[in-house]
Amino acid sequence: MRTEAKAANVAAEVFCNVIEQTAFMFGERTCKDDLPIAGRPFVQAQMSFHGPLQGTLALAVPRDACLQIAANVLGMEADDPFVAERATDSLKEIVNVTCGHILTSLAGDKPVFDLSIPEVSDLDEAGLAELLADDRTVPFLADDCPVLLRLALRED
Amino acid sequence: MALNILVVDDSQIVRAVILKSLDLANVPVGQAYQAANGREALEILGRHWVDLVFADINMPVMGGAEMIEKMSQDGLLKSIPVVIVSTEGSVTRMEDLRAKGVRAYLRKPFKPEDIREVVDQVIEVRHAN
């Protein structure tokens, strides 16, 4: 199996565990064509890592879904103002935890990695199209929420 | 006895989850202080009595490792137990942090019973000393 395909499988498995344990949502891989994304603005959390492996991890979801994810993480109602203020914060946290576990799964528990602080940005149509077109992007449905996860390893 | 807790993480959502987990695990909390980075945490530690610190490693302004190093150089602060709460999976880094004085490590994601176990372990060790 190609390294990138293997890495994508590991990333997918780790993500499903993390989203289940942190947000009580069940992730399952799907086809890009089956994602309910039409007309929904997306946000993306992204971080980079440096060490024996180098690259980036990006996680994109519809902006409206951030609210539900944050509510689940906090165990609160989605219409609570406390949740709304922290909606994108939850996405950063999930990408952060996912990244840490992917690196341990791929490289073991001895190497030390430097992780960047995750950043969130709006994904415009071109950005979303680029993410969807990338072979390294794994599409999920987490409950009914469309999710795109891309682990991009870089060789230096 | 209720514990005064300081939670240090740049993510508000993580700080809220740690405090909620302490509550769900029936850990008796007196004052709960919050800081978004190591520098803010040191300021709070300079002004308030804190029994236990939960800290992330990777934070802007001042990270967890630098904060722990500065605590270890202070006669009063070095006795306060620090628990790292992180996604970090490297045993090499954890050994390095333990050498700097970190008492325990909680890897995210965690359950309330995990945080209870760590608190019991750290507080028990402190009383034994």
Coordinates of C-alpha atoms in Angstrom, one line a residue:
Chain A
M1 CA 0.0 0.0 0.0
R2 CA 1.3 3.5 -0.9
T3 CA 2.5 5.5 2.1
E4 CA -0.1 8.2 1.5
A5 CA -2.9 5.8 1.3
K6 CA -1.8 4.1 4.5
A7 CA -1.5 7.5 6.2
A8 CA -5.0 8.4 5.0
N9 CA -6.4 5.2 6.4
V10 CA -4.7 5.8 9.8
A11 CA -5.9 9.4 9.8
A12 CA -9.5 8.3 9.1
E13 CA -9.4 5.7 11.9
V14 CA -8.0 8.1 14.4
F15 CA -10.5 10.9 13.4
C16 CA -13.4 8.6 13.9
N17 CA -12.2 7.6 17.4
V18 CA -11.5 11.3 18.4
I19 CA -14.9 12.6 17.1
E20 CA -16.7 9.8 19.0
Q21 CA -14.8 10.4 22.2
T22 CA -14.8 14.2 22.2
A23 CA -18.1 15.1 20.5
F24 CA -20.1 11.8 20.8
M25 CA -20.5 11.7 17.0
F26 CA -20.1 8.7 14.8
G27 CA -17.9 9.2 11.8
E28 CA -18.1 7.0 8.7
R29 CA -16.2 7.3 5.5
T30 CA -18.3 8.1 2.5
C31 CA -18.0 9.2 -1.2
K32 CA -17.3 12.8 -1.9
D33 CA -20.4 12.8 -4.2
D34 CA -22.6 11.8 -1.2
L35 CA -21.6 14.7 1.0
P36 CA -24.5 17.2 1.6
I37 CA -22.4 20.3 1.0
A38 CA -24.4 22.4 -1.4
G39 CA -24.9 26.0 -0.3
R40 CA -23.2 25.5 3.0
P41 CA -20.2 27.8 3.8
F42 CA -17.3 25.7 5.2
V43 CA -14.7 26.5 7.8
Q44 CA -11.3 24.8 8.0
A45 CA -9.0 24.2 11.0
Q46 CA -5.4 23.5 10.0
M47 CA -2.2 22.8 11.7
S48 CA 1.3 21.8 10.8
F49 CA 3.8 19.3 12.4
H50 CA 7.6 19.0 12.2
G51 CA 9.7 16.1 13.2
P52 CA 10.5 12.7 11.7
L53 CA 7.3 13.3 9.7
Q54 CA 6.4 16.8 8.4
G55 CA 3.2 18.1 6.9
T56 CA -0.2 19.5 7.6
L57 CA -3.6 18.3 8.8
A58 CA -6.7 20.1 7.7
L59 CA -10.3 19.5 8.9
A60 CA -13.2 21.2 7.2
V61 CA -16.9 21.2 8.2
P62 CA -19.9 23.5 7.4
R63 CA -19.9 26.5 9.6
D64 CA -23.3 25.6 11.0
A65 CA -22.0 22.2 12.1
C66 CA -19.3 23.8 14.3
L67 CA -22.1 24.8 16.7
Q68 CA -23.4 21.3 17.1
I69 CA -19.8 19.9 17.5
A70 CA -19.1 22.6 20.2
A71 CA -22.4 21.8 22.0
N72 CA -21.5 18.1 22.1
V73 CA -18.0 18.7 23.3
L74 CA -19.3 20.9 26.1
G75 CA -22.4 18.9 26.9
M76 CA -24.6 22.0 26.4
E77 CA -27.4 23.1 24.1
A78 CA -26.4 24.4 20.7
D79 CA -28.4 27.7 21.2
D80 CA -26.4 28.6 24.4
P81 CA -24.4 31.8 23.8
F82 CA -21.4 30.2 25.6
V83 CA -21.4 27.5 22.8
A84 CA -21.7 30.0 20.0
E85 CA -18.7 31.9 21.2
R86 CA -16.6 28.7 21.1
A87 CA -17.9 27.1 18.0
T88 CA -14.7 27.2 15.9
D89 CA -12.6 26.6 19.0
S90 CA -14.0 23.1 19.1
L91 CA -12.9 22.4 15.5
K92 CA -9.3 23.5 16.5
E93 CA -9.4 21.2 19.4
I94 CA -10.5 18.2 17.4
V95 CA -7.8 18.8 14.7
N96 CA -5.2 19.2 17.5
V97 CA -6.2 15.9 19.2
T98 CA -6.5 14.1 15.9
C99 CA -3.1 15.3 14.8
G100 CA -1.4 14.1 18.0
H101 CA -2.8 10.6 17.8
I102 CA -2.1 10.3 14.0
L103 CA 1.6 11.1 14.6
T104 CA 1.8 8.5 17.4
S105 CA 0.1 5.9 15.2
L106 CA 2.4 6.6 12.2
A107 CA 5.7 7.2 14.0
G108 CA 5.4 5.5 17.4
D109 CA 5.7 7.1 20.9
K110 CA 9.5 7.9 20.9
P111 CA 9.9 10.7 18.3
V112 CA 9.3 14.3 19.4
F113 CA 7.2 16.5 17.1
D114 CA 6.7 20.2 17.1
L115 CA 3.1 21.0 16.5
S116 CA 1.8 24.4 15.4
I117 CA -1.2 26.0 17.1
P118 CA -4.3 25.2 15.0
E119 CA -5.8 28.0 13.0
V120 CA -9.3 28.4 11.7
S121 CA -10.3 30.1 8.5
D122 CA -13.3 30.4 6.2
L123 CA -13.0 28.1 3.1
D124 CA -14.2 29.8 0.0
E125 CA -15.6 27.9 -3.0
A126 CA -12.2 27.5 -4.6
G127 CA -10.7 26.3 -1.4
L128 CA -13.4 23.8 -0.9
A129 CA -13.1 22.6 -4.5
E130 CA -9.4 22.2 -4.1
L131 CA -9.9 20.2 -0.9
L132 CA -12.5 18.0 -2.6
A133 CA -10.3 17.4 -5.6
D134 CA -7.2 16.3 -3.6
D135 CA -6.7 12.5 -3.5
R136 CA -5.5 12.8 0.1
T137 CA -8.8 14.2 1.3
V138 CA -11.0 11.7 3.2
P139 CA -14.7 12.5 3.2
F140 CA -16.8 11.5 6.2
L141 CA -20.3 11.8 7.5
A142 CA -20.2 12.4 11.3
D143 CA -23.8 11.7 12.1
D144 CA -25.3 13.9 9.3
C145 CA -22.4 16.4 9.2
P146 CA -20.1 16.4 6.2
V147 CA -16.5 16.4 7.1
L148 CA -13.3 16.6 5.0
L149 CA -10.0 15.5 6.5
R150 CA -6.7 15.9 4.7
L151 CA -3.4 14.6 6.0
A152 CA -0.6 16.0 3.7
L153 CA 2.8 14.5 4.4
R154 CA 5.8 16.4 3.0
E155 CA 9.2 15.0 2.1
D156 CA 12.1 17.4 2.8
Chain B
M1 CA -10.8 19.7 51.4
A2 CA -11.6 21.7 48.3
L3 CA -8.7 22.2 45.9
N4 CA -7.8 25.6 44.3
I5 CA -7.3 24.7 40.6
L6 CA -5.5 26.6 37.8
V7 CA -6.3 25.5 34.2
V8 CA -3.8 26.7 31.6
D9 CA -4.8 26.3 28.0
D10 CA -5.2 28.7 25.1
S11 CA -8.5 27.0 24.2
Q12 CA -11.5 28.2 26.1
I13 CA -13.3 25.0 25.2
V14 CA -10.6 22.9 26.6
R15 CA -10.5 24.9 29.9
A16 CA -14.3 24.4 30.1
V17 CA -14.1 20.7 29.4
I18 CA -11.4 20.2 32.1
L19 CA -13.5 22.1 34.7
K20 CA -16.6 20.2 33.7
S21 CA -14.7 16.9 34.0
L22 CA -13.5 17.8 37.5
D23 CA -17.1 18.5 38.4
L24 CA -18.4 15.2 36.9
A25 CA -15.6 13.3 38.6
N26 CA -16.7 14.8 42.0
V27 CA -13.3 16.4 42.6
P28 CA -13.9 19.1 45.2
V29 CA -12.9 22.4 43.6
G30 CA -12.6 25.6 45.6
Q31 CA -11.4 28.4 43.4
A32 CA -11.1 27.7 39.7
Y33 CA -8.6 30.0 37.9
Q34 CA -8.0 30.1 34.2
A35 CA -5.1 31.3 32.1
A36 CA -4.6 31.3 28.3
N37 CA -0.8 30.8 28.4
G38 CA 2.1 30.2 30.8
R39 CA 2.7 33.9 31.4
E40 CA -0.9 34.6 32.5
A41 CA -0.6 31.5 34.7
L42 CA 2.5 32.7 36.4
E43 CA 0.8 36.0 37.2
I44 CA -2.1 34.2 38.8
L45 CA 0.2 31.9 40.7
G46 CA 1.9 35.0 42.0
R47 CA -1.3 36.4 43.4
H48 CA -3.4 33.4 44.5
W49 CA -2.9 30.2 46.4
V50 CA -3.3 27.3 44.0
D51 CA -3.1 23.6 44.9
L52 CA -3.0 22.0 41.5
V53 CA -2.2 23.2 37.9
F54 CA -3.5 21.6 34.7
A55 CA -1.5 22.8 31.8
D56 CA -1.2 22.3 28.0
I57 CA 2.2 22.2 26.4
N58 CA 1.6 24.0 23.1
M59 CA 0.4 27.6 23.8
P60 CA 1.2 31.0 22.3
V61 CA 3.2 33.6 24.3
M62 CA 4.5 31.1 26.8
G63 CA 4.1 27.3 26.5
G64 CA 3.7 24.7 29.2
A65 CA 7.4 23.6 29.3
E66 CA 8.7 27.1 29.8
M67 CA 6.1 27.8 32.5
I68 CA 7.1 24.7 34.4
E69 CA 10.8 25.6 34.1
K70 CA 10.0 29.1 35.6
M71 CA 7.9 27.5 38.4
S72 CA 10.8 25.1 39.2
Q73 CA 13.1 28.2 39.8
D74 CA 10.7 29.7 42.3
G75 CA 10.9 28.5 45.9
L76 CA 7.2 28.7 46.5
L77 CA 5.8 27.7 43.1
K78 CA 8.0 24.6 42.6
S79 CA 6.0 22.6 45.2
I80 CA 2.7 23.1 43.3
P81 CA 1.9 19.9 41.3
V82 CA 1.5 20.3 37.6
V83 CA -0.5 17.9 35.4
I84 CA 0.0 18.1 31.7
V85 CA -3.2 17.8 29.7
S86 CA -2.2 17.4 26.1
T87 CA -2.5 15.5 22.8
E88 CA 1.2 14.8 23.1
G89 CA 2.1 11.1 22.6
S90 CA 5.9 11.2 22.8
V91 CA 7.2 9.4 25.9
T92 CA 10.6 11.1 25.2
R93 CA 9.0 14.6 25.7
M94 CA 7.0 13.4 28.7
E95 CA 10.2 12.0 30.4
D96 CA 11.8 15.4 29.7
L97 CA 8.8 17.2 31.3
R98 CA 8.8 14.8 34.3
A99 CA 12.5 15.7 34.8
K100 CA 11.5 19.3 35.0
G101 CA 8.9 18.6 37.7
V102 CA 5.7 17.6 36.0
R103 CA 3.8 15.2 38.3
A104 CA 1.4 13.5 35.9
Y105 CA 0.1 13.4 32.4
L106 CA -3.4 13.2 31.0
R107 CA -3.6 12.5 27.3
K108 CA -6.6 13.9 25.4
P109 CA -9.3 12.8 24.9
F110 CA -9.9 11.8 28.5
K111 CA -12.8 10.7 30.6
P112 CA -13.9 12.2 34.0
E113 CA -12.7 9.1 35.7
D114 CA -9.2 9.6 34.2
I115 CA -8.9 13.1 35.6
R116 CA -10.1 11.8 39.0
E117 CA -7.4 9.1 39.0
V118 CA -4.7 11.6 38.2
V119 CA -5.9 14.1 40.9
D120 CA -6.0 11.3 43.5
Q121 CA -2.5 10.1 42.5
V122 CA -1.0 13.6 42.5
I123 CA -2.6 14.8 45.8
E124 CA -1.7 11.5 47.5
V125 CA 1.9 11.8 46.5
R126 CA 2.0 15.4 47.7
H127 CA 0.6 14.4 51.1
A128 CA 3.0 11.5 51.4
N129 CA 5.9 14.0 50.9

